[in-house]
PDB file of C-alpha atoms in Angstrom:
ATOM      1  CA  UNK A 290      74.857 134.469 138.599  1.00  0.00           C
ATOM      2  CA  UNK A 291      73.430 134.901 135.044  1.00  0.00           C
ATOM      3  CA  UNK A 292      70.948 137.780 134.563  1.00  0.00           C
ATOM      4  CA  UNK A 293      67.314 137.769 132.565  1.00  0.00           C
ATOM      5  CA  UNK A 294      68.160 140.693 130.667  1.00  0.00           C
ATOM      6  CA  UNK A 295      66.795 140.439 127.247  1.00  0.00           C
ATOM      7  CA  UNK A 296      63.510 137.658 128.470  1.00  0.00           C
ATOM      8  CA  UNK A 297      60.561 139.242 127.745  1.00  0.00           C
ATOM      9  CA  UNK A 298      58.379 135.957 128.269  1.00  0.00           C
ATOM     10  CA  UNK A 299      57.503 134.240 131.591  1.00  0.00           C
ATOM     11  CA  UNK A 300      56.299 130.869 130.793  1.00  0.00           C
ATOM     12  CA  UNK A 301      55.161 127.558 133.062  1.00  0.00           C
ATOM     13  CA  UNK A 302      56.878 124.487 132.320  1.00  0.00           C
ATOM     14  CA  UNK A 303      57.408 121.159 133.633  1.00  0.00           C
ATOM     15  CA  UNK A 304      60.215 118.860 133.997  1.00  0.00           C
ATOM     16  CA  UNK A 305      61.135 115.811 135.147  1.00  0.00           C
ATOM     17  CA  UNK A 306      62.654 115.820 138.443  1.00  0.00           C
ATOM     18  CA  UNK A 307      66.098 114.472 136.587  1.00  0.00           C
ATOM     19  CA  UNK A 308      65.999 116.892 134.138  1.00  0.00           C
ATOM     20  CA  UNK A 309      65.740 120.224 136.263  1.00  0.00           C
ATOM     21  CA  UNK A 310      68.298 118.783 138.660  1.00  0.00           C
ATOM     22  CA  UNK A 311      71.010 118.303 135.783  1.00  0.00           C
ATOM     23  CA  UNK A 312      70.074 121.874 134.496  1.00  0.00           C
ATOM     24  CA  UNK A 313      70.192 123.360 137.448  1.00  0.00           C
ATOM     25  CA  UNK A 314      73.660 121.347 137.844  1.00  0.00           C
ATOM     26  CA  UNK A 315      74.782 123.220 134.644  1.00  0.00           C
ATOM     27  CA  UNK A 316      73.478 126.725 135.258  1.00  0.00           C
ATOM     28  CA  UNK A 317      75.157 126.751 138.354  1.00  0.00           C
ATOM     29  CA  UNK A 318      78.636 125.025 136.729  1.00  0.00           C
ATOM     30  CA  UNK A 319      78.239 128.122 134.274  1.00  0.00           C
ATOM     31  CA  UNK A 320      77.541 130.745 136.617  1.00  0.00           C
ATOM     32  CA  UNK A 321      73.934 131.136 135.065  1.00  0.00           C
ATOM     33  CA  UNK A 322      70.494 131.542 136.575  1.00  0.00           C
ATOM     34  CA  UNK A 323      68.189 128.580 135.656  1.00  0.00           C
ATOM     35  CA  UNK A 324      66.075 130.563 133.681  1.00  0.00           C
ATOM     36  CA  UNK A 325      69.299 131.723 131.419  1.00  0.00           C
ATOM     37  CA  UNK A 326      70.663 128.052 131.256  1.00  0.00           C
ATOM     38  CA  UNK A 327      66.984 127.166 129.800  1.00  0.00           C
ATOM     39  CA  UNK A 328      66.811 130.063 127.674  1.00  0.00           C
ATOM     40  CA  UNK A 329      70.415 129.551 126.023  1.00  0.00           C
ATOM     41  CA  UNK A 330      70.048 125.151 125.776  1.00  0.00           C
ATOM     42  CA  UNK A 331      66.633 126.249 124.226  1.00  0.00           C
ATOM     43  CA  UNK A 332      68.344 128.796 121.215  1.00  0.00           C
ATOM     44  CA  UNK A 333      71.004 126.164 121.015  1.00  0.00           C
ATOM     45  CA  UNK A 334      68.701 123.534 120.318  1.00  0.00           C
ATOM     46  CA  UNK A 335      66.660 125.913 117.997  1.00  0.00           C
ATOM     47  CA  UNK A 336      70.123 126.503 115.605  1.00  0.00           C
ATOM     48  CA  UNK A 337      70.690 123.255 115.745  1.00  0.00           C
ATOM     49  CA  UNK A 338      67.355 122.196 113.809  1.00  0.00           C
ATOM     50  CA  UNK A 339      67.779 124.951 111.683  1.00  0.00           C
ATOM     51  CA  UNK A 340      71.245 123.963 110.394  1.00  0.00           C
ATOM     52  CA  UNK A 341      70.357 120.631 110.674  1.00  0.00           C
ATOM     53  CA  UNK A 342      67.411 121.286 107.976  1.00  0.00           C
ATOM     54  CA  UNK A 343      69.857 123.739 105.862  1.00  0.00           C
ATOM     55  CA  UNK A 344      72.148 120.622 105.666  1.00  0.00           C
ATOM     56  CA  UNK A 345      69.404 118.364 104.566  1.00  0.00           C
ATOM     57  CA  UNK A 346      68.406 120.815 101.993  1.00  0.00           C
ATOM     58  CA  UNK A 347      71.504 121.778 100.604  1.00  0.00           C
ATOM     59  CA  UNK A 348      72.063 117.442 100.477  1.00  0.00           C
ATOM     60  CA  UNK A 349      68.960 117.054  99.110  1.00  0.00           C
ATOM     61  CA  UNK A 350      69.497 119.848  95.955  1.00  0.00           C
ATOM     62  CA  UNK A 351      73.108 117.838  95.165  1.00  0.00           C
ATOM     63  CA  UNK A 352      75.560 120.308  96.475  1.00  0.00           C
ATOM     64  CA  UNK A 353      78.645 118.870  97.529  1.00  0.00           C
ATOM     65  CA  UNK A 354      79.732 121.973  99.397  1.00  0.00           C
ATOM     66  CA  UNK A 355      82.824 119.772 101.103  1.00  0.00           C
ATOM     67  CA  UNK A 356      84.277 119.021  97.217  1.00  0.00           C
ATOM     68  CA  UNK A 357      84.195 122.665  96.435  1.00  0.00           C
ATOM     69  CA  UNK A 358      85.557 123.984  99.458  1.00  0.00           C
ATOM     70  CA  UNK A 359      88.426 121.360  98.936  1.00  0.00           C
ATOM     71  CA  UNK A 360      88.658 122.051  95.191  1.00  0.00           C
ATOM     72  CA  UNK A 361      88.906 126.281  96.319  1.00  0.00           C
ATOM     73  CA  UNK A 362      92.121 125.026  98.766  1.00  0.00           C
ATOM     74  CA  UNK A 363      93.987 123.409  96.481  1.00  0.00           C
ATOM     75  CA  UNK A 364      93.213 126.582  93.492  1.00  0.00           C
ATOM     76  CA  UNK A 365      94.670 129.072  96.249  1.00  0.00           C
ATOM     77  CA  UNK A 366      97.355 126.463  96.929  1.00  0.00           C
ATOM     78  CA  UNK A 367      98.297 126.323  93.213  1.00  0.00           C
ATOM     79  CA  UNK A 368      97.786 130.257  92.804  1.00  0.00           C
ATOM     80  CA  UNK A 369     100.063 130.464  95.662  1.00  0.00           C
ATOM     81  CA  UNK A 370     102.662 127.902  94.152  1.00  0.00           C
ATOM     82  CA  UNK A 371     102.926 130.539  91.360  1.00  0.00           C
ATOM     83  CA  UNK A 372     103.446 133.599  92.231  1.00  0.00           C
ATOM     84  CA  UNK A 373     105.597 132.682  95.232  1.00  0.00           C
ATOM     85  CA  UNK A 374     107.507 129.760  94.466  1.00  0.00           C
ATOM     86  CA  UNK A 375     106.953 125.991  96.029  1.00  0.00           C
ATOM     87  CA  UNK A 376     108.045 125.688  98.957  1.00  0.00           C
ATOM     88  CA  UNK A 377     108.830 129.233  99.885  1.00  0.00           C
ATOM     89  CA  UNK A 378     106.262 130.269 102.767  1.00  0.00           C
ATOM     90  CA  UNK A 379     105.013 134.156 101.860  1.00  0.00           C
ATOM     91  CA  UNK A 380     105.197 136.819 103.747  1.00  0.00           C
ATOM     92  CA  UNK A 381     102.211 137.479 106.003  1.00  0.00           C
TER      93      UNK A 381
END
């Protein structure tokens, strides 16, 4: 079973009775303690928002981060093309 190393906090909450049984369903399916399951599905959910709100910003300010990375890929592709030939796979 999953540890609380690393919880500093001890904290009352309340939960509907489907809720705790499905997380309690899951910590055990991981080999976690409750209180670990809850931790981790609460940082997940945290990192989550946070990316989620880095996306919207980024969106937001114009970027087109997906263009770029595609337009990087095919300059490494072309870079590639000349100094080793098409078609020739380099050496690793």
């Amino acid at each position: 079973m999953g540890n609380l190393s690393g919880m500093t906090a001890k904290v009352t909450l309340s939960f509907s009775d489907e809720t705790i049984e499905e997380a309690r369903r899951f910590a055990k399916r991981e080999g976690l303690s409750l209180s670990a399951w809850m931790d981790q599905a609460a940082r997940e959910k945290a990192l989550r928002e946070v990316f989620t709100a880095h996306a919207a910003a980024v969106s937001r300010a114009g970027l087109d981060l997906e263009s770029a990375a595609l337009a990087d890929a095919q300059e490494a592709a072309l870079v590639d093309d000349a100094l080793f030939g098409g078609g020739r796979p380099r050496a690793a």
